[in-house]
């Protein structure tokens, strides 16, 4: 992989940086946190004019046909200013699913409206029970049922952490339409009008002040023509889009860590104590270096995964490693930046650093936290070919019968066989 950005990507990065620094200062971020919508419709309209909403859509759907690597470049700049918008929900998680699995009629109708900023979508995937057992972002966590009834389906159940559902025109709901021995089978994607009878959205309070919702489906009728993709085969296209979404979250955390680095270094160079900048102290220098290396290692893992996604290469391992590492690294980068900024860094009313730390909790957990993705890394490592010749002394622990899985200690054996009591 060539790690240097192309001339077009450098231009996109520069344009995005200039636009977002001008249009999305700290005051706008604080204002949108207090508003019910959670984003600025004016800014949404402006980024539609910049073609950011159709960046990865084909030209025939009003897009600009750019790559996922280009999208990662844009998302890094969005993360650098904590840009509040339903871009990930609308364009990435739902738009790319429709592009991948939708019918030609659905693509022709919905994608141009997304690109023009006329349509907002939200993905309903995680559920209450699966959020506790670690399967919230995997196929086995989907239990909400959808049953066929004439020319429509009826959905019943609850979805959690549905970002932007309160402002969405449609919710893309993953529901189980068939029980199967394999969790990936029997899942169907439904495009549900949020104004349909039986759909209820309740906003959840979060540390990041973003606005995920609990969406309850109570006997919601959805026409069969609103199915995206094939019945019982919805997990395939959705799984790839979830990987893209995870990498875009990583790109946002890279941008956020980069901003934390800039804040820490600027403060270290300009904060005067005892007639000298505090950055002259090795303790402060160490914290700045830690922010730097957490940022750079996250950047390389993220762009490696984004490049493989762009090239449509196998990248389960790269995506999982990027999300697992970047989630941890972003939290640590923010912590070290807080140490440099000291009291200024911990002031939530005036200091900007706390905004990045709080937003980081959503980026860290959404679409799978570190533990979730480390498990995926472990599954990929399990696939590696083992040495042909065993090394070391075989333990044989897993092959012996359960009744023999105790130490060969005579008193213990007698105790187990009931010949002796303590």
Tab-separated table of C-alpha atoms in Angstrom:
chain	number	residue	atom	x	y	z
A	1	UNK	CA	0.000	0.000	0.000
A	2	UNK	CA	1.122	3.540	-0.783
A	3	UNK	CA	0.539	5.470	2.453
A	4	UNK	CA	0.765	8.868	0.753
A	5	UNK	CA	-2.496	10.575	-0.139
A	6	UNK	CA	-3.086	11.330	-3.805
A	7	UNK	CA	-3.340	14.889	-5.086
A	8	UNK	CA	-7.159	14.608	-5.149
A	9	UNK	CA	-7.250	13.282	-1.587
A	10	UNK	CA	-4.966	16.077	-0.370
A	11	UNK	CA	-7.303	18.574	-2.034
A	12	UNK	CA	-10.348	16.959	-0.395
A	13	UNK	CA	-8.606	17.020	2.984
A	14	UNK	CA	-7.636	20.684	2.638
A	15	UNK	CA	-11.112	21.727	1.494
A	16	UNK	CA	-12.816	19.794	4.278
A	17	UNK	CA	-10.454	21.197	6.912
A	18	UNK	CA	-11.029	24.800	5.808
A	19	UNK	CA	-14.802	24.394	5.557
A	20	UNK	CA	-15.243	22.620	8.900
A	21	UNK	CA	-12.966	24.978	10.846
A	22	UNK	CA	-14.980	27.924	9.531
A	23	UNK	CA	-18.484	26.457	9.730
A	24	UNK	CA	-18.190	24.191	12.770
A	25	UNK	CA	-16.379	26.020	15.592
A	26	UNK	CA	-16.749	25.100	19.257
A	27	UNK	CA	-19.803	27.350	19.643
A	28	UNK	CA	-21.723	25.407	16.956
A	29	UNK	CA	-20.857	22.089	18.613
A	30	UNK	CA	-22.138	23.291	21.978
A	31	UNK	CA	-25.325	24.728	20.445
A	32	UNK	CA	-26.201	21.539	18.556
A	33	UNK	CA	-25.705	19.505	21.735
A	34	UNK	CA	-28.475	21.505	23.371
A	35	UNK	CA	-30.884	21.333	20.433
A	36	UNK	CA	-33.369	18.501	19.947
A	37	UNK	CA	-32.270	17.702	16.409
A	38	UNK	CA	-28.628	17.136	17.345
A	39	UNK	CA	-27.343	18.480	14.051
A	40	UNK	CA	-27.527	21.668	11.985
A	41	UNK	CA	-29.888	21.447	8.964
A	42	UNK	CA	-28.075	24.473	7.487
A	43	UNK	CA	-24.719	22.682	7.651
A	44	UNK	CA	-26.362	19.518	6.291
A	45	UNK	CA	-27.515	21.500	3.270
A	46	UNK	CA	-24.060	23.012	2.792
A	47	UNK	CA	-22.245	19.662	2.802
A	48	UNK	CA	-24.827	18.407	0.299
A	49	UNK	CA	-23.742	21.265	-1.972
A	50	UNK	CA	-20.132	20.138	-1.473
A	51	UNK	CA	-21.172	16.639	-2.716
A	52	UNK	CA	-20.148	15.022	0.574
A	53	UNK	CA	-23.480	13.170	0.833
A	54	UNK	CA	-22.987	11.452	-2.503
A	55	UNK	CA	-19.217	11.104	-2.278
A	56	UNK	CA	-19.164	7.307	-2.664
A	57	UNK	CA	-22.322	6.928	-4.761
A	58	UNK	CA	-22.079	6.368	-8.540
A	59	UNK	CA	-22.604	9.408	-10.755
A	60	UNK	CA	-25.926	8.071	-12.106
A	61	UNK	CA	-27.313	8.425	-8.553
A	62	UNK	CA	-26.120	12.041	-8.207
A	63	UNK	CA	-22.865	10.921	-6.580
A	64	UNK	CA	-19.219	11.596	-7.392
A	65	UNK	CA	-18.024	7.978	-7.441
A	66	UNK	CA	-15.118	8.481	-5.037
A	67	UNK	CA	-13.495	5.643	-3.073
A	68	UNK	CA	-13.914	4.512	0.530
A	69	UNK	CA	-10.342	5.710	1.131
A	70	UNK	CA	-11.482	9.195	0.089
A	71	UNK	CA	-14.386	8.856	2.511
A	72	UNK	CA	-11.945	8.006	5.322
A	73	UNK	CA	-9.990	11.186	4.536
A	74	UNK	CA	-13.213	13.188	4.884
A	75	UNK	CA	-14.171	11.410	8.108
A	76	UNK	CA	-10.809	12.197	9.701
A	77	UNK	CA	-11.493	15.891	9.180
A	78	UNK	CA	-15.044	15.469	10.539
A	79	UNK	CA	-13.604	13.840	13.665
A	80	UNK	CA	-11.085	16.651	14.077
A	81	UNK	CA	-13.919	19.142	14.718
A	82	UNK	CA	-16.482	16.645	16.166
A	83	UNK	CA	-18.805	17.469	13.258
A	84	UNK	CA	-22.385	16.703	14.403
A	85	UNK	CA	-24.388	15.199	11.552
A	86	UNK	CA	-26.332	12.052	10.542
A	87	UNK	CA	-23.780	11.370	7.784
A	88	UNK	CA	-22.676	7.965	9.099
A	89	UNK	CA	-26.260	6.746	9.568
A	90	UNK	CA	-27.596	8.092	6.292
A	91	UNK	CA	-24.786	7.779	3.772
A	92	UNK	CA	-22.629	4.938	5.113
A	93	UNK	CA	-24.763	2.511	7.116
A	94	UNK	CA	-28.015	2.861	5.155
A	95	UNK	CA	-27.020	4.437	1.828
A	96	UNK	CA	-24.256	1.931	1.094
A	97	UNK	CA	-26.518	-0.973	2.120
A	98	UNK	CA	-29.139	0.201	-0.367
A	99	UNK	CA	-26.427	0.657	-2.995
A	100	UNK	CA	-25.159	-2.869	-2.359
A	101	UNK	CA	-28.399	-4.822	-1.964
A	102	UNK	CA	-31.315	-2.607	-2.994
A	103	UNK	CA	-33.359	-2.984	-6.146
A	104	UNK	CA	-32.741	-0.637	-9.050
A	105	UNK	CA	-36.008	1.168	-8.248
A	106	UNK	CA	-34.907	1.711	-4.636
A	107	UNK	CA	-31.490	3.003	-5.699
A	108	UNK	CA	-32.951	5.351	-8.305
A	109	UNK	CA	-35.471	6.746	-5.841
A	110	UNK	CA	-33.486	6.951	-2.577
A	111	UNK	CA	-29.798	7.533	-3.379
A	112	UNK	CA	-30.259	10.829	-5.301
A	113	UNK	CA	-32.441	12.137	-2.451
A	114	UNK	CA	-29.707	11.227	0.030
A	115	UNK	CA	-27.067	12.918	-2.113
A	116	UNK	CA	-29.152	16.107	-2.282
A	117	UNK	CA	-29.694	16.171	1.485
A	118	UNK	CA	-33.454	15.579	1.192
A	119	UNK	CA	-33.498	12.275	3.074
A	120	UNK	CA	-32.164	11.092	6.435
A	121	UNK	CA	-31.925	7.403	7.336
A	122	UNK	CA	-31.033	5.461	10.478
A	123	UNK	CA	-29.900	1.869	11.040
A	124	UNK	CA	-31.785	-0.169	13.669
A	125	UNK	CA	-29.566	-3.127	14.594
A	126	UNK	CA	-28.657	-3.490	18.298
A	127	UNK	CA	-31.195	-4.883	20.770
A	128	UNK	CA	-31.553	-4.775	24.574
A	129	UNK	CA	-30.679	-8.416	25.318
A	130	UNK	CA	-27.757	-8.627	22.912
A	131	UNK	CA	-26.295	-5.405	24.328
A	132	UNK	CA	-25.556	-7.276	27.560
A	133	UNK	CA	-24.094	-10.467	26.094
A	134	UNK	CA	-21.714	-8.752	23.646
A	135	UNK	CA	-23.590	-9.687	20.455
A	136	UNK	CA	-25.211	-6.314	19.803
A	137	UNK	CA	-23.393	-5.819	16.501
A	138	UNK	CA	-23.410	-9.413	15.296
A	139	UNK	CA	-25.996	-11.593	13.555
A	140	UNK	CA	-26.743	-13.731	16.630
A	141	UNK	CA	-27.885	-10.609	18.457
A	142	UNK	CA	-30.848	-10.047	16.101
A	143	UNK	CA	-34.059	-11.435	17.603
A	144	UNK	CA	-36.690	-8.866	16.570
A	145	UNK	CA	-39.219	-10.780	14.534
A	146	UNK	CA	-40.889	-9.905	11.235
A	147	UNK	CA	-43.705	-12.178	10.040
A	148	UNK	CA	-45.244	-12.290	6.574
A	149	UNK	CA	-48.925	-11.331	6.422
A	150	UNK	CA	-50.374	-11.062	2.918
A	151	UNK	CA	-48.601	-8.394	0.903
A	152	UNK	CA	-46.687	-6.997	3.863
A	153	UNK	CA	-44.604	-7.970	6.915
A	154	UNK	CA	-45.390	-7.194	10.553
A	155	UNK	CA	-42.448	-6.214	12.807
A	156	UNK	CA	-42.484	-6.465	16.602
A	157	UNK	CA	-39.623	-5.722	18.980
A	158	UNK	CA	-37.215	-3.115	20.335
A	159	UNK	CA	-33.986	-1.725	18.923
A	160	UNK	CA	-31.446	0.240	20.972
A	161	UNK	CA	-28.760	2.847	20.181
A	162	UNK	CA	-30.396	3.815	16.889
A	163	UNK	CA	-28.493	6.986	16.038
A	164	UNK	CA	-30.465	9.769	14.328
A	165	UNK	CA	-33.755	7.844	14.430
A	166	UNK	CA	-35.542	10.879	15.889
A	167	UNK	CA	-34.846	12.921	12.728
A	168	UNK	CA	-34.879	10.076	10.197
A	169	UNK	CA	-37.424	9.682	7.403
A	170	UNK	CA	-36.821	5.923	7.278
A	171	UNK	CA	-35.278	3.369	9.623
A	172	UNK	CA	-33.465	0.426	8.056
A	173	UNK	CA	-34.452	-2.375	10.429
A	174	UNK	CA	-32.665	-5.738	10.552
A	175	UNK	CA	-35.235	-8.334	11.630
A	176	UNK	CA	-35.345	-12.104	11.808
A	177	UNK	CA	-37.778	-13.662	9.335
A	178	UNK	CA	-36.660	-17.268	9.731
A	179	UNK	CA	-35.139	-19.301	12.545
A	180	UNK	CA	-32.039	-21.100	11.412
A	181	UNK	CA	-29.169	-23.032	12.903
A	182	UNK	CA	-26.799	-20.371	11.570
A	183	UNK	CA	-27.433	-16.860	12.942
A	184	UNK	CA	-26.408	-15.184	9.658
A	185	UNK	CA	-29.314	-16.860	7.864
A	186	UNK	CA	-32.911	-15.712	8.230
A	187	UNK	CA	-32.231	-11.960	8.553
A	188	UNK	CA	-34.111	-9.508	6.336
A	189	UNK	CA	-33.668	-5.739	5.978
A	190	UNK	CA	-36.797	-3.567	6.032
A	191	UNK	CA	-37.036	0.104	5.133
A	192	UNK	CA	-39.572	1.378	7.675
A	193	UNK	CA	-41.246	4.777	7.385
A	194	UNK	CA	-40.758	6.422	10.792
A	195	UNK	CA	-44.284	7.883	10.546
A	196	UNK	CA	-45.823	4.405	10.300
A	197	UNK	CA	-48.348	3.486	13.037
A	198	UNK	CA	-46.626	1.538	15.827
A	199	UNK	CA	-43.155	3.125	15.480
A	200	UNK	CA	-42.063	4.947	18.639
A	201	UNK	CA	-38.660	6.572	19.242
A	202	UNK	CA	-37.377	7.627	22.678
A	203	UNK	CA	-34.096	9.525	22.986
A	204	UNK	CA	-31.421	8.094	25.310
A	205	UNK	CA	-29.157	10.234	27.472
A	206	UNK	CA	-25.471	9.636	26.803
A	207	UNK	CA	-22.135	10.974	28.014
A	208	UNK	CA	-21.397	12.351	24.555
A	209	UNK	CA	-24.639	14.354	24.373
A	210	UNK	CA	-25.383	12.761	21.006
A	211	UNK	CA	-28.872	11.448	20.492
A	212	UNK	CA	-29.232	7.711	19.976
A	213	UNK	CA	-32.720	6.381	20.455
A	214	UNK	CA	-34.725	3.386	21.549
A	215	UNK	CA	-37.045	2.455	18.708
A	216	UNK	CA	-40.047	0.251	19.512
A	217	UNK	CA	-41.871	-1.573	16.709
A	218	UNK	CA	-45.398	-2.517	17.785
A	219	UNK	CA	-47.270	-4.401	15.076
A	220	UNK	CA	-45.649	-2.239	12.394
A	221	UNK	CA	-46.759	-3.152	8.891
A	222	UNK	CA	-44.129	-2.836	6.155
A	223	UNK	CA	-44.902	-3.453	2.455
A	224	UNK	CA	-42.905	-6.214	0.799
A	225	UNK	CA	-41.539	-3.736	-1.721
A	226	UNK	CA	-39.707	-2.048	1.199
A	227	UNK	CA	-37.453	-5.060	1.688
A	228	UNK	CA	-33.846	-4.168	0.847
A	229	UNK	CA	-32.131	-7.133	-0.772
A	230	UNK	CA	-33.405	-10.680	-0.554
A	231	UNK	CA	-35.613	-12.186	2.134
A	232	UNK	CA	-33.536	-14.081	4.750
A	233	UNK	CA	-30.268	-12.921	3.121
A	234	UNK	CA	-29.842	-9.454	4.571
A	235	UNK	CA	-26.805	-10.097	6.757
A	236	UNK	CA	-24.318	-10.442	3.891
A	237	UNK	CA	-24.522	-6.867	2.562
A	238	UNK	CA	-25.084	-5.466	6.041
A	239	UNK	CA	-21.956	-7.129	7.462
A	240	UNK	CA	-19.709	-5.420	4.908
A	241	UNK	CA	-21.340	-2.041	5.525
A	242	UNK	CA	-20.822	-2.486	9.275
A	243	UNK	CA	-17.110	-2.960	8.546
A	244	UNK	CA	-17.062	0.254	6.512
A	245	UNK	CA	-18.887	2.056	9.310
A	246	UNK	CA	-16.386	0.776	11.900
A	247	UNK	CA	-13.466	2.062	9.817
A	248	UNK	CA	-15.156	5.471	9.427
A	249	UNK	CA	-15.517	5.626	13.223
A	250	UNK	CA	-11.780	4.874	13.413
A	251	UNK	CA	-11.076	7.730	10.995
A	252	UNK	CA	-13.122	10.064	13.198
A	253	UNK	CA	-11.106	8.978	16.248
A	254	UNK	CA	-7.868	9.586	14.338
A	255	UNK	CA	-9.004	13.135	13.585
A	256	UNK	CA	-10.072	13.616	17.189
A	257	UNK	CA	-6.714	12.338	18.478
A	258	UNK	CA	-4.933	14.661	16.034
A	259	UNK	CA	-6.834	17.612	17.510
A	260	UNK	CA	-5.943	16.466	21.040
A	261	UNK	CA	-2.290	16.383	19.968
A	262	UNK	CA	-2.479	19.917	18.564
A	263	UNK	CA	-4.152	21.211	21.725
A	264	UNK	CA	-1.574	19.545	23.983
A	265	UNK	CA	1.487	20.708	22.036
A	266	UNK	CA	0.153	24.259	21.654
A	267	UNK	CA	-0.493	24.442	25.388
A	268	UNK	CA	2.914	22.986	26.233
A	269	UNK	CA	4.616	25.642	24.118
A	270	UNK	CA	2.606	28.656	25.264
A	271	UNK	CA	1.719	28.003	28.924
A	272	UNK	CA	4.345	29.852	31.004
A	273	UNK	CA	5.209	28.686	34.502
A	274	UNK	CA	8.273	29.844	36.456
A	275	UNK	CA	9.261	32.089	33.492
A	276	UNK	CA	9.417	29.236	30.985
A	277	UNK	CA	7.025	27.138	28.837
A	278	UNK	CA	5.787	24.027	30.633
A	279	UNK	CA	6.872	21.979	27.624
A	280	UNK	CA	10.476	22.236	28.788
A	281	UNK	CA	9.667	19.590	31.397
A	282	UNK	CA	10.244	15.979	30.366
A	283	UNK	CA	7.010	14.955	32.095
A	284	UNK	CA	5.012	17.176	29.719
A	285	UNK	CA	7.072	16.078	26.718
A	286	UNK	CA	6.339	12.446	27.549
A	287	UNK	CA	2.602	13.028	27.545
A	288	UNK	CA	2.795	14.813	24.161
A	289	UNK	CA	4.806	11.949	22.673
A	290	UNK	CA	2.258	9.425	23.949
A	291	UNK	CA	-0.565	11.342	22.215
A	292	UNK	CA	1.515	11.421	19.029
A	293	UNK	CA	2.226	7.708	18.866
A	294	UNK	CA	-1.332	6.716	19.766
A	295	UNK	CA	-2.522	8.971	16.935
A	296	UNK	CA	-0.055	7.737	14.325
A	297	UNK	CA	-0.468	4.023	15.041
A	298	UNK	CA	-4.242	4.442	14.826
A	299	UNK	CA	-3.879	6.338	11.550
A	300	UNK	CA	-1.848	3.611	9.837
A	301	UNK	CA	-4.164	0.802	10.959
A	302	UNK	CA	-7.230	2.805	9.896
A	303	UNK	CA	-5.953	3.694	6.450
A	304	UNK	CA	-4.704	0.181	5.832
A	305	UNK	CA	-8.223	-1.128	6.531
A	306	UNK	CA	-9.824	1.662	4.446
A	307	UNK	CA	-7.517	0.933	1.520
A	308	UNK	CA	-8.339	-2.793	1.593
A	309	UNK	CA	-12.055	-2.000	1.730
A	310	UNK	CA	-11.629	0.329	-1.253
A	311	UNK	CA	-9.830	-2.376	-3.194
A	312	UNK	CA	-12.448	-4.968	-2.110
A	313	UNK	CA	-9.706	-7.155	-0.629
A	314	UNK	CA	-10.314	-9.534	2.306
A	315	UNK	CA	-9.841	-7.418	5.416
A	316	UNK	CA	-11.706	-8.936	8.385
A	317	UNK	CA	-8.485	-8.933	10.400
A	318	UNK	CA	-7.473	-5.384	9.413
A	319	UNK	CA	-10.895	-3.884	10.223
A	320	UNK	CA	-11.085	-5.636	13.594
A	321	UNK	CA	-7.531	-4.630	14.529
A	322	UNK	CA	-8.161	-1.015	13.523
A	323	UNK	CA	-11.374	-0.696	15.577
A	324	UNK	CA	-9.971	-2.540	18.597
A	325	UNK	CA	-6.726	-0.558	18.728
A	326	UNK	CA	-8.085	2.867	17.756
A	327	UNK	CA	-10.840	2.705	20.376
A	328	UNK	CA	-8.259	2.096	23.105
A	329	UNK	CA	-5.706	4.496	21.640
A	330	UNK	CA	-8.169	7.376	21.340
A	331	UNK	CA	-9.143	7.094	24.989
A	332	UNK	CA	-5.481	7.055	26.052
A	333	UNK	CA	-4.573	9.919	23.705
A	334	UNK	CA	-7.286	12.061	25.266
A	335	UNK	CA	-6.137	11.112	28.773
A	336	UNK	CA	-2.537	12.172	28.056
A	337	UNK	CA	-3.744	15.425	26.470
A	338	UNK	CA	-5.758	16.095	29.617
A	339	UNK	CA	-2.580	15.725	31.695
A	340	UNK	CA	-0.819	18.397	29.630
A	341	UNK	CA	-3.778	20.780	29.690
A	342	UNK	CA	-4.329	20.167	33.419
A	343	UNK	CA	-7.156	22.350	34.801
A	344	UNK	CA	-7.934	23.817	31.370
A	345	UNK	CA	-8.378	20.300	30.006
A	346	UNK	CA	-10.885	19.291	32.642
A	347	UNK	CA	-13.141	22.357	32.398
A	348	UNK	CA	-16.316	21.233	30.678
A	349	UNK	CA	-17.862	24.702	30.362
A	350	UNK	CA	-14.909	26.474	28.744
A	351	UNK	CA	-12.305	23.923	27.658
A	352	UNK	CA	-12.799	22.070	24.380
A	353	UNK	CA	-10.807	18.948	25.335
A	354	UNK	CA	-13.664	17.453	27.325
A	355	UNK	CA	-15.860	17.551	24.207
A	356	UNK	CA	-13.440	15.202	22.462
A	357	UNK	CA	-13.215	12.852	25.446
A	358	UNK	CA	-16.993	12.614	25.805
A	359	UNK	CA	-17.611	12.114	22.087
A	360	UNK	CA	-14.922	9.439	22.137
A	361	UNK	CA	-17.063	7.182	24.330
A	362	UNK	CA	-19.666	6.885	21.559
A	363	UNK	CA	-17.037	6.348	18.859
A	364	UNK	CA	-15.358	3.729	21.054
A	365	UNK	CA	-18.457	1.613	21.690
A	366	UNK	CA	-20.595	2.126	18.573
A	367	UNK	CA	-20.468	-0.816	16.104
A	368	UNK	CA	-18.433	-2.866	18.570
A	369	UNK	CA	-16.019	-1.991	21.354
A	370	UNK	CA	-12.457	-3.239	21.838
A	371	UNK	CA	-13.455	-6.618	23.341
A	372	UNK	CA	-15.897	-7.293	20.511
A	373	UNK	CA	-13.307	-6.661	17.819
A	374	UNK	CA	-10.481	-8.434	19.686
A	375	UNK	CA	-12.664	-11.553	19.610
A	376	UNK	CA	-12.860	-11.168	15.846
A	377	UNK	CA	-9.070	-10.861	15.684
A	378	UNK	CA	-8.789	-14.083	17.723
A	379	UNK	CA	-11.149	-15.879	15.313
A	380	UNK	CA	-8.986	-14.778	12.383
A	381	UNK	CA	-5.813	-15.968	14.118
A	382	UNK	CA	-7.481	-19.339	14.745
A	383	UNK	CA	-7.666	-19.801	10.971
A	384	UNK	CA	-3.898	-19.718	10.624
A	385	UNK	CA	-2.369	-23.059	9.647
A	386	UNK	CA	-0.874	-24.901	12.609
A	387	UNK	CA	2.633	-26.454	12.388
A	388	UNK	CA	2.599	-29.920	10.832
A	389	UNK	CA	4.795	-31.296	13.575
A	390	UNK	CA	3.542	-30.660	17.135
A	391	UNK	CA	6.046	-28.987	19.399
A	392	UNK	CA	6.404	-29.551	23.115
A	393	UNK	CA	4.667	-32.105	25.295
A	394	UNK	CA	1.000	-32.709	24.329
A	395	UNK	CA	-1.269	-31.988	27.251
A	396	UNK	CA	-4.201	-34.016	25.958
A	397	UNK	CA	-6.415	-32.023	28.278
A	398	UNK	CA	-9.298	-31.491	25.857
A	399	UNK	CA	-9.555	-35.102	24.653
A	400	UNK	CA	-9.885	-37.058	27.891
A	401	UNK	CA	-13.353	-37.979	29.220
A	402	UNK	CA	-14.902	-35.617	31.760
A	403	UNK	CA	-14.794	-38.216	34.544
A	404	UNK	CA	-11.043	-38.462	34.153
A	405	UNK	CA	-10.407	-34.711	34.151
A	406	UNK	CA	-9.187	-34.711	37.753
A	407	UNK	CA	-5.680	-35.127	39.183
A	408	UNK	CA	-4.480	-38.742	39.442
A	409	UNK	CA	-4.215	-38.401	43.182
A	410	UNK	CA	-5.400	-41.489	45.028
A	411	UNK	CA	-7.387	-39.791	47.846
A	412	UNK	CA	-9.134	-37.602	45.228
A	413	UNK	CA	-10.035	-40.641	43.094
A	414	UNK	CA	-11.469	-42.429	46.131
A	415	UNK	CA	-13.437	-39.342	47.042
A	416	UNK	CA	-14.894	-39.110	43.531
A	417	UNK	CA	-15.851	-42.791	43.492
A	418	UNK	CA	-17.638	-42.427	46.817
A	419	UNK	CA	-15.233	-44.674	48.698
A	420	UNK	CA	-14.156	-41.919	50.987
A	421	UNK	CA	-15.590	-38.766	52.564
A	422	UNK	CA	-13.761	-35.798	54.029
